PDB file of C-alpha atoms in Angstrom:
ATOM      1  CA  UNK A 210       0.000   0.000   0.000  1.00 77.00           C
ATOM      2  CA  UNK A 211       1.282   3.457  -0.900  1.00 93.00           C
ATOM      3  CA  UNK A 212       2.189   5.396   2.275  1.00 96.00           C
ATOM      4  CA  UNK A 213       0.435   8.599   1.204  1.00 96.00           C
ATOM      5  CA  UNK A 214      -2.731   6.699   0.274  1.00 94.00           C
ATOM      6  CA  UNK A 215      -2.628   5.001   3.672  1.00 96.00           C
ATOM      7  CA  UNK A 216      -2.257   8.299   5.520  1.00 95.00           C
ATOM      8  CA  UNK A 217      -4.979  10.028   3.494  1.00 94.00           C
ATOM      9  CA  UNK A 218      -7.338   7.069   3.877  1.00 94.00           C
ATOM     10  CA  UNK A 219      -6.719   6.412   7.564  1.00 95.00           C
ATOM     11  CA  UNK A 220      -9.997   5.678   9.247  1.00 96.00           C
ATOM     12  CA  UNK A 221     -11.228   4.077  12.453  1.00 97.00           C
ATOM     13  CA  UNK A 222     -12.978   0.715  12.282  1.00 96.00           C
ATOM     14  CA  UNK A 223     -15.183   0.649  15.393  1.00 91.00           C
ATOM     15  CA  UNK A 224     -16.654  -2.747  14.438  1.00 95.00           C
ATOM     16  CA  UNK A 225     -14.092  -5.508  13.993  1.00 98.00           C
ATOM     17  CA  UNK A 226     -14.243  -9.294  14.141  1.00 98.00           C
ATOM     18  CA  UNK A 227     -11.999 -12.361  13.723  1.00 98.00           C
ATOM     19  CA  UNK A 228      -9.395 -12.853  12.541  1.00 98.00           C
ATOM     20  CA  UNK A 229      -6.915 -10.727  14.420  1.00 98.00           C
ATOM     21  CA  UNK A 230      -3.362 -10.294  13.146  1.00 98.00           C
ATOM     22  CA  UNK A 231      -1.190 -13.403  13.380  1.00 98.00           C
ATOM     23  CA  UNK A 232       1.855 -13.524  15.665  1.00 97.00           C
ATOM     24  CA  UNK A 233       4.114 -12.584  12.757  1.00 98.00           C
ATOM     25  CA  UNK A 234       1.822  -9.713  11.787  1.00 98.00           C
ATOM     26  CA  UNK A 235       1.780  -8.551  15.413  1.00 98.00           C
ATOM     27  CA  UNK A 236       5.566  -8.387  15.322  1.00 98.00           C
ATOM     28  CA  UNK A 237       5.260  -6.102  12.299  1.00 98.00           C
ATOM     29  CA  UNK A 238       2.727  -3.885  14.106  1.00 98.00           C
ATOM     30  CA  UNK A 239       5.078  -3.503  17.048  1.00 98.00           C
ATOM     31  CA  UNK A 240       8.109  -2.928  14.815  1.00 98.00           C
ATOM     32  CA  UNK A 241       6.149  -0.018  13.323  1.00 98.00           C
ATOM     33  CA  UNK A 242       5.244   1.215  16.813  1.00 98.00           C
ATOM     34  CA  UNK A 243       8.800   1.339  18.111  1.00 98.00           C
ATOM     35  CA  UNK A 244       9.786   3.564  15.177  1.00 97.00           C
ATOM     36  CA  UNK A 245       7.676   6.393  16.642  1.00 98.00           C
ATOM     37  CA  UNK A 246       9.416   9.747  17.182  1.00 97.00           C
ATOM     38  CA  UNK A 247      11.349   9.369  20.415  1.00 95.00           C
ATOM     39  CA  UNK A 248      13.444  12.318  21.604  1.00 94.00           C
ATOM     40  CA  UNK A 249      16.403  11.038  23.587  1.00 94.00           C
ATOM     41  CA  UNK A 250      15.626   7.444  22.635  1.00 95.00           C
ATOM     42  CA  UNK A 251      13.862   6.990  25.940  1.00 96.00           C
ATOM     43  CA  UNK A 252      11.434   4.452  24.508  1.00 96.00           C
ATOM     44  CA  UNK A 253       8.712   5.693  26.864  1.00 97.00           C
ATOM     45  CA  UNK A 254       6.130   3.116  25.801  1.00 97.00           C
ATOM     46  CA  UNK A 255       5.212  -0.493  26.165  1.00 98.00           C
ATOM     47  CA  UNK A 256       2.317  -2.586  24.918  1.00 98.00           C
ATOM     48  CA  UNK A 257       0.099  -5.209  26.495  1.00 98.00           C
ATOM     49  CA  UNK A 258      -1.775  -7.608  24.222  1.00 98.00           C
ATOM     50  CA  UNK A 259      -5.071  -9.070  25.358  1.00 98.00           C
ATOM     51  CA  UNK A 260      -6.853 -11.747  23.356  1.00 98.00           C
ATOM     52  CA  UNK A 261      -8.736 -14.996  23.771  1.00 97.00           C
ATOM     53  CA  UNK A 262      -9.750 -15.830  27.334  1.00 97.00           C
ATOM     54  CA  UNK A 263      -7.691 -12.956  28.730  1.00 98.00           C
ATOM     55  CA  UNK A 264     -10.531 -10.723  27.525  1.00 98.00           C
ATOM     56  CA  UNK A 265     -12.777 -12.400  30.129  1.00 98.00           C
ATOM     57  CA  UNK A 266     -10.325 -11.447  32.870  1.00 98.00           C
ATOM     58  CA  UNK A 267     -10.201  -7.883  31.547  1.00 98.00           C
ATOM     59  CA  UNK A 268     -14.004  -7.798  31.484  1.00 98.00           C
ATOM     60  CA  UNK A 269     -14.104  -8.578  35.198  1.00 98.00           C
ATOM     61  CA  UNK A 270     -11.476  -5.906  35.863  1.00 98.00           C
ATOM     62  CA  UNK A 271     -13.642  -3.381  33.988  1.00 98.00           C
ATOM     63  CA  UNK A 272     -16.694  -4.361  36.055  1.00 98.00           C
ATOM     64  CA  UNK A 273     -14.739  -4.142  39.318  1.00 98.00           C
ATOM     65  CA  UNK A 274     -13.449  -0.696  38.333  1.00 98.00           C
ATOM     66  CA  UNK A 275     -16.936   0.463  37.388  1.00 98.00           C
ATOM     67  CA  UNK A 276     -18.335  -0.705  40.725  1.00 98.00           C
ATOM     68  CA  UNK A 277     -15.591   1.134  42.598  1.00 98.00           C
ATOM     69  CA  UNK A 278     -16.228   4.320  40.607  1.00 97.00           C
ATOM     70  CA  UNK A 279     -19.997   3.963  40.848  1.00 97.00           C
ATOM     71  CA  UNK A 280     -21.380   1.424  43.329  1.00 97.00           C
ATOM     72  CA  UNK A 281     -24.887   2.335  42.143  1.00 97.00           C
ATOM     73  CA  UNK A 282     -24.149   1.407  38.520  1.00 97.00           C
ATOM     74  CA  UNK A 283     -26.984  -0.335  36.745  1.00 97.00           C
ATOM     75  CA  UNK A 284     -26.940  -3.901  35.478  1.00 98.00           C
ATOM     76  CA  UNK A 285     -26.898  -2.483  31.934  1.00 98.00           C
ATOM     77  CA  UNK A 286     -23.796  -0.400  32.722  1.00 98.00           C
ATOM     78  CA  UNK A 287     -22.095  -3.452  34.217  1.00 98.00           C
ATOM     79  CA  UNK A 288     -23.014  -5.533  31.154  1.00 98.00           C
ATOM     80  CA  UNK A 289     -21.534  -2.862  28.885  1.00 97.00           C
ATOM     81  CA  UNK A 290     -18.304  -2.924  30.903  1.00 98.00           C
ATOM     82  CA  UNK A 291     -18.281  -6.728  30.803  1.00 98.00           C
ATOM     83  CA  UNK A 292     -18.761  -6.950  27.026  1.00 98.00           C
ATOM     84  CA  UNK A 293     -16.429  -4.147  25.950  1.00 97.00           C
ATOM     85  CA  UNK A 294     -13.264  -6.321  25.755  1.00 98.00           C
ATOM     86  CA  UNK A 295     -15.125  -8.549  23.284  1.00 98.00           C
ATOM     87  CA  UNK A 296     -15.568  -5.773  20.715  1.00 97.00           C
ATOM     88  CA  UNK A 297     -12.411  -7.056  19.024  1.00 98.00           C
ATOM     89  CA  UNK A 298     -10.383 -10.263  18.918  1.00 98.00           C
ATOM     90  CA  UNK A 299      -7.281  -8.321  19.983  1.00 98.00           C
ATOM     91  CA  UNK A 300      -6.786  -5.413  22.351  1.00 98.00           C
ATOM     92  CA  UNK A 301      -3.484  -3.611  22.619  1.00 98.00           C
ATOM     93  CA  UNK A 302      -3.055  -1.469  25.700  1.00 98.00           C
ATOM     94  CA  UNK A 303      -0.598   1.323  24.926  1.00 98.00           C
ATOM     95  CA  UNK A 304       1.250   2.369  28.068  1.00 98.00           C
ATOM     96  CA  UNK A 305       3.410   5.481  28.439  1.00 98.00           C
ATOM     97  CA  UNK A 306       6.159   5.619  31.006  1.00 94.00           C
ATOM     98  CA  UNK A 307       6.798   9.090  32.406  1.00 91.00           C
ATOM     99  CA  UNK A 308      10.574   9.116  32.827  1.00 92.00           C
ATOM    100  CA  UNK A 309      12.498  11.873  34.581  1.00 91.00           C
ATOM    101  CA  UNK A 310      14.699  13.484  31.953  1.00 93.00           C
ATOM    102  CA  UNK A 311      16.206  16.987  31.920  1.00 94.00           C
ATOM    103  CA  UNK A 312      15.746  17.365  28.148  1.00 95.00           C
ATOM    104  CA  UNK A 313      12.541  15.453  27.406  1.00 96.00           C
ATOM    105  CA  UNK A 314       9.423  16.642  29.233  1.00 95.00           C
ATOM    106  CA  UNK A 315       6.729  14.162  30.246  1.00 94.00           C
ATOM    107  CA  UNK A 316       4.298  15.535  27.666  1.00 95.00           C
ATOM    108  CA  UNK A 317       6.753  14.740  24.876  1.00 96.00           C
ATOM    109  CA  UNK A 318       7.055  11.177  26.153  1.00 96.00           C
ATOM    110  CA  UNK A 319       3.271  10.871  26.221  1.00 97.00           C
ATOM    111  CA  UNK A 320       3.081  12.153  22.640  1.00 97.00           C
ATOM    112  CA  UNK A 321       5.704   9.602  21.611  1.00 98.00           C
ATOM    113  CA  UNK A 322       3.537   6.808  23.015  1.00 98.00           C
ATOM    114  CA  UNK A 323       0.577   8.315  21.147  1.00 98.00           C
ATOM    115  CA  UNK A 324       2.587   8.215  17.933  1.00 98.00           C
ATOM    116  CA  UNK A 325       3.387   4.565  18.634  1.00 98.00           C
ATOM    117  CA  UNK A 326      -0.337   3.853  19.028  1.00 98.00           C
ATOM    118  CA  UNK A 327      -1.067   5.624  15.748  1.00 98.00           C
ATOM    119  CA  UNK A 328       1.653   3.613  14.015  1.00 98.00           C
ATOM    120  CA  UNK A 329       0.052   0.370  15.201  1.00 98.00           C
ATOM    121  CA  UNK A 330      -3.291   1.424  13.748  1.00 98.00           C
ATOM    122  CA  UNK A 331      -1.710   2.537  10.473  1.00 98.00           C
ATOM    123  CA  UNK A 332       0.256  -0.699  10.133  1.00 98.00           C
ATOM    124  CA  UNK A 333      -2.870  -2.737  10.896  1.00 98.00           C
ATOM    125  CA  UNK A 334      -4.832  -0.901   8.206  1.00 97.00           C
ATOM    126  CA  UNK A 335      -1.985  -1.354   5.720  1.00 97.00           C
ATOM    127  CA  UNK A 336      -2.187  -5.113   6.353  1.00 97.00           C
ATOM    128  CA  UNK A 337      -5.950  -5.192   5.777  1.00 97.00           C
ATOM    129  CA  UNK A 338      -7.009  -5.082   9.412  1.00 98.00           C
ATOM    130  CA  UNK A 339      -8.934  -2.362  11.164  1.00 97.00           C
ATOM    131  CA  UNK A 340      -8.922  -0.840  14.555  1.00 97.00           C
ATOM    132  CA  UNK A 341     -10.127   1.899  16.807  1.00 98.00           C
ATOM    133  CA  UNK A 342      -8.437   3.775  19.633  1.00 98.00           C
ATOM    134  CA  UNK A 343     -10.549   4.088  22.759  1.00 98.00           C
ATOM    135  CA  UNK A 344      -9.918   5.559  26.171  1.00 97.00           C
ATOM    136  CA  UNK A 345     -12.891   6.229  28.431  1.00 96.00           C
ATOM    137  CA  UNK A 346     -12.977   5.901  32.197  1.00 97.00           C
ATOM    138  CA  UNK A 347     -11.023   2.626  32.197  1.00 98.00           C
ATOM    139  CA  UNK A 348      -7.960   4.273  30.693  1.00 98.00           C
ATOM    140  CA  UNK A 349      -7.689   6.578  33.698  1.00 98.00           C
ATOM    141  CA  UNK A 350      -8.804   4.193  36.421  1.00 98.00           C
ATOM    142  CA  UNK A 351      -6.350   3.168  39.134  1.00 97.00           C
ATOM    143  CA  UNK A 352      -8.001  -0.233  39.580  1.00 98.00           C
ATOM    144  CA  UNK A 353      -7.552  -1.019  35.885  1.00 98.00           C
ATOM    145  CA  UNK A 354      -3.955   0.220  35.939  1.00 98.00           C
ATOM    146  CA  UNK A 355      -3.161  -1.893  39.012  1.00 98.00           C
ATOM    147  CA  UNK A 356      -4.652  -5.067  37.508  1.00 98.00           C
ATOM    148  CA  UNK A 357      -2.720  -4.475  34.291  1.00 98.00           C
ATOM    149  CA  UNK A 358       0.513  -4.163  36.277  1.00 98.00           C
ATOM    150  CA  UNK A 359       1.288  -0.521  35.565  1.00 98.00           C
ATOM    151  CA  UNK A 360       3.922   1.183  37.679  1.00 97.00           C
ATOM    152  CA  UNK A 361       3.196   4.470  39.460  1.00 95.00           C
ATOM    153  CA  UNK A 362       4.985   6.392  36.702  1.00 95.00           C
ATOM    154  CA  UNK A 363       2.955   4.789  33.882  1.00 97.00           C
ATOM    155  CA  UNK A 364      -0.327   5.791  32.276  1.00 98.00           C
ATOM    156  CA  UNK A 365      -2.621   4.221  29.718  1.00 98.00           C
ATOM    157  CA  UNK A 366      -2.582   6.090  26.427  1.00 98.00           C
ATOM    158  CA  UNK A 367      -5.387   4.006  25.017  1.00 98.00           C
ATOM    159  CA  UNK A 368      -6.939   0.669  24.267  1.00 98.00           C
ATOM    160  CA  UNK A 369      -6.542  -0.300  20.600  1.00 98.00           C
ATOM    161  CA  UNK A 370      -9.282  -2.686  19.454  1.00 98.00           C
ATOM    162  CA  UNK A 371      -7.928  -4.555  16.410  1.00 98.00           C
ATOM    163  CA  UNK A 372      -9.362  -7.155  14.052  1.00 98.00           C
ATOM    164  CA  UNK A 373     -10.869  -7.528  10.613  1.00 98.00           C
ATOM    165  CA  UNK A 374     -13.272  -4.718   9.681  1.00 97.00           C
ATOM    166  CA  UNK A 375     -16.833  -6.016  10.071  1.00 96.00           C
ATOM    167  CA  UNK A 376     -18.226  -3.465   7.638  1.00 94.00           C
ATOM    168  CA  UNK A 377     -17.094  -0.848   5.153  1.00 93.00           C
ATOM    169  CA  UNK A 378     -15.434   2.236   6.539  1.00 92.00           C
ATOM    170  CA  UNK A 379     -17.601   5.324   6.873  1.00 91.00           C
ATOM    171  CA  UNK A 380     -16.715   7.999   4.326  1.00 91.00           C
ATOM    172  CA  UNK A 381     -14.300  10.579   5.631  1.00 92.00           C
ATOM    173  CA  UNK A 382     -15.380  14.218   5.441  1.00 92.00           C
ATOM    174  CA  UNK A 383     -13.272  16.555   3.365  1.00 92.00           C
ATOM    175  CA  UNK A 384     -11.877  19.184   5.703  1.00 95.00           C
ATOM    176  CA  UNK A 385     -11.079  22.749   4.651  1.00 96.00           C
ATOM    177  CA  UNK A 386      -7.360  22.992   5.337  1.00 96.00           C
ATOM    178  CA  UNK A 387      -7.527  26.769   5.747  1.00 96.00           C
ATOM    179  CA  UNK A 388      -9.462  26.110   8.961  1.00 97.00           C
ATOM    180  CA  UNK A 389      -6.398  24.355  10.388  1.00 96.00           C
ATOM    181  CA  UNK A 390      -3.351  25.795   8.603  1.00 97.00           C
ATOM    182  CA  UNK A 391      -2.177  29.390   8.836  1.00 96.00           C
ATOM    183  CA  UNK A 392       0.984  31.140   7.713  1.00 95.00           C
ATOM    184  CA  UNK A 393       2.858  32.854  10.523  1.00 94.00           C
ATOM    185  CA  UNK A 394       3.366  35.851  10.851  1.00 92.00           C
TER     186      UNK A 394
END
């Protein structure tokens, strides 16, 4: 796939199904991810893959976190939390490590991890897969972070839901570039 065509056609696939990328294809996704811009070569990211039965364990973590955030949550809210890991055959949790560095501020490290997440999604689309980047309450929840084994200096950048697109991509709107690009001064 032509790189420019890939970038111009990048789109989220919120509905994905089996199959997920193979082990070899996953290696390619992560090779793309670790090429993200990385000032100081700090490598301030890591990735957790969740598939198969591990999604059931994650579902229970999401329910536990929901109940801690909102003990009065409804059965429907709990069911939504329980089913969310099953939206895709593969979840990739993108984790940013906030390292102390005199030249590279924490925000730059966070952006590097975000670029790594974007690279995973681009590589997946280039290989014929689809994905969507989600955050939501679980991405910022201490219970979720603890169960996933995050250190105190780590944060979740997002949950990438990856698989085979279950339907055609929605058309992308054409944006007026003059609304976003200005000459300075």
